[in-house]
Amino acid sequence: MKRTLHLDRNRMAAIFIDLQEEHRADPRYLVEGYAGVLAQARRLQDAARRHGVPLYHAAYVVDPAAPGRPFHPLQPDGRSAFSDKDDPRIAICTEVAPAPGEAVIFKSEPSLFGAASPAEELRRKGIEWLAIAGVWTEACVDATVKDAVALGFHVLLVKDACGTASTAMHQTAILNLANRLYGGAVVSTDDACHLMAGEPVEAWQVMGSVPLRFTYENASGLYAEL
């Protein structure tokens, strides 16, 4: 259900997950509507910078020789099938590139809160709410959101600043996260920008147990209501 949400922007941070060139340059890993995702993410970044909300940029970088990857997909030459450490397409897209002084975290697993986790730094700064955007919705965004909640952070999931390979994959991933986004909220980029400006919005927050019982037929409509 939607309820009024009003946040202290001094206790917020903005997280941008894997907005890398490969998602528009590698035919195997294209994100549908990626230009739109980048544009919304840029709006979110601009609002965060304008209102003093710290930004954290994450990039997925894979070394297939690292331990703990027994089933990782490889190319014929032994390089990672995606986000390979030697592929120039792992660069963060120029439209959403980090500004000087902003945190950039190179991660080797889906979640931001893995080996390179910034959780303790966020806690030291008094951060309680994380506005999360990025790709892919059902993979690295999903893993980051779930770990953030488990670590005690409130998540502001910015649905139209996330994306993946298809509309169906994106919408169902957002709905699945929304069903279990305890302590957090699902918002649009517009609403996230208002919250960063210290303005209240009507935001979708989960009440009860798995309220969004979606089907193939109604998933798009439920997504639009978030």
Coordinates of C-alpha atoms in Angstrom, one line a residue, residues 12-138:
M12 CA 20.5 8.8 2.9
A13 CA 23.0 7.5 0.4
A14 CA 22.5 6.7 -3.3
I15 CA 23.8 3.5 -4.7
F16 CA 24.3 2.8 -8.5
I17 CA 24.8 -0.8 -9.5
D18 CA 26.8 -1.9 -12.5
L19 CA 25.8 0.9 -15.0
Q20 CA 28.6 -0.3 -17.3
E21 CA 29.2 -0.1 -21.0
E22 CA 28.8 -3.8 -21.7
H23 CA 25.1 -3.5 -21.2
R24 CA 24.8 -1.5 -24.4
A25 CA 27.9 -2.7 -26.2
D26 CA 27.9 -6.5 -25.7
P27 CA 25.1 -8.2 -27.8
R28 CA 24.8 -11.0 -25.2
Y29 CA 24.1 -8.6 -22.3
L30 CA 22.0 -5.8 -23.6
V31 CA 19.7 -4.1 -21.2
E32 CA 16.3 -3.2 -22.7
G33 CA 15.7 0.5 -22.6
Y34 CA 19.2 1.1 -21.2
A35 CA 19.3 4.7 -22.4
G36 CA 16.2 5.5 -20.4
V37 CA 17.7 3.7 -17.3
L38 CA 20.8 5.8 -17.6
A39 CA 18.8 9.0 -18.0
Q40 CA 16.8 8.3 -14.8
A41 CA 20.0 7.3 -12.9
R42 CA 21.6 10.5 -14.0
R43 CA 18.6 12.5 -12.7
L44 CA 19.0 10.7 -9.4
Q45 CA 22.7 11.4 -9.3
D46 CA 22.1 15.1 -10.0
A47 CA 19.5 15.3 -7.2
A48 CA 21.9 13.5 -4.8
R49 CA 24.7 15.9 -5.6
R50 CA 22.5 18.9 -5.3
H51 CA 21.3 18.0 -1.9
G52 CA 24.4 16.6 -0.4
V53 CA 23.5 12.9 -0.5
P54 CA 26.6 10.7 -0.9
L55 CA 26.9 8.6 -4.0
Y56 CA 28.4 5.1 -4.3
H57 CA 29.1 3.6 -7.7
A58 CA 29.5 -0.1 -8.1
A59 CA 31.1 -2.0 -11.1
Y60 CA 31.1 -5.8 -11.6
V61 CA 34.6 -7.0 -12.4
V62 CA 35.2 -10.7 -12.8
D63 CA 38.5 -12.6 -12.5
P64 CA 37.6 -16.1 -13.5
A65 CA 40.8 -17.4 -11.9
A66 CA 39.7 -16.2 -8.5
P67 CA 38.7 -18.9 -6.0
G68 CA 35.0 -19.7 -5.4
R69 CA 33.9 -19.8 -9.1
P70 CA 33.6 -23.5 -10.0
F71 CA 30.7 -23.0 -12.4
H72 CA 31.4 -19.6 -13.7
P73 CA 30.6 -19.3 -17.5
L74 CA 33.7 -18.8 -19.6
Q75 CA 34.5 -17.8 -23.1
P76 CA 36.6 -20.3 -25.3
D77 CA 39.8 -18.3 -24.4
G78 CA 39.1 -18.8 -20.7
R79 CA 38.0 -15.2 -20.0
S80 CA 34.8 -14.5 -18.1
A81 CA 31.6 -14.6 -20.2
F82 CA 30.7 -11.3 -18.7
S83 CA 32.3 -8.4 -16.9
D84 CA 35.8 -9.8 -17.5
K85 CA 38.5 -7.8 -15.8
D86 CA 40.4 -7.2 -19.1
D87 CA 37.3 -6.1 -21.1
P88 CA 37.2 -2.3 -21.6
R89 CA 33.4 -2.5 -21.6
I90 CA 33.4 -2.9 -17.8
A91 CA 33.8 0.9 -17.6
I92 CA 31.0 2.8 -16.1
C93 CA 29.0 4.7 -18.7
T94 CA 30.1 8.3 -19.2
E95 CA 26.5 9.7 -18.6
V96 CA 26.6 8.3 -15.1
A97 CA 30.3 8.4 -14.4
P98 CA 31.5 9.1 -10.8
A99 CA 32.3 12.7 -10.0
P100 CA 35.7 13.4 -8.3
G101 CA 35.6 12.3 -4.7
E102 CA 32.7 9.9 -5.1
A103 CA 33.1 6.3 -4.0
V104 CA 33.7 3.6 -6.7
I105 CA 33.5 0.0 -5.6
F106 CA 34.7 -2.8 -7.8
K107 CA 32.9 -5.9 -6.8
S108 CA 33.5 -9.5 -7.9
E109 CA 30.1 -10.9 -6.9
P110 CA 26.5 -9.8 -7.6
S111 CA 25.9 -7.9 -4.3
L112 CA 27.6 -4.7 -3.4
F113 CA 27.7 -6.0 0.1
G114 CA 30.3 -8.7 -0.5
A115 CA 34.0 -8.7 0.0
A116 CA 34.2 -4.9 -0.8
S117 CA 31.1 -4.0 1.2
P118 CA 30.8 -0.4 2.2
A119 CA 28.4 -1.2 5.0
E120 CA 30.6 -0.1 7.9
E121 CA 31.5 3.1 6.2
L122 CA 27.8 3.8 5.6
R123 CA 27.1 3.1 9.3
R124 CA 29.9 5.5 10.4
K125 CA 28.3 8.2 8.3
G126 CA 24.9 7.6 10.0
I127 CA 23.3 6.4 6.8
E128 CA 20.0 4.6 7.3
W129 CA 18.3 4.8 3.9
L130 CA 19.8 3.6 0.6
A131 CA 18.3 4.7 -2.7
I132 CA 19.3 1.9 -5.1
A133 CA 19.3 1.9 -8.9
G134 CA 21.1 0.0 -11.6
V135 CA 21.2 -3.3 -13.5
W136 CA 20.3 -6.2 -13.8
T137 CA 17.1 -5.9 -11.7
E138 CA 16.8 -9.6 -11.0

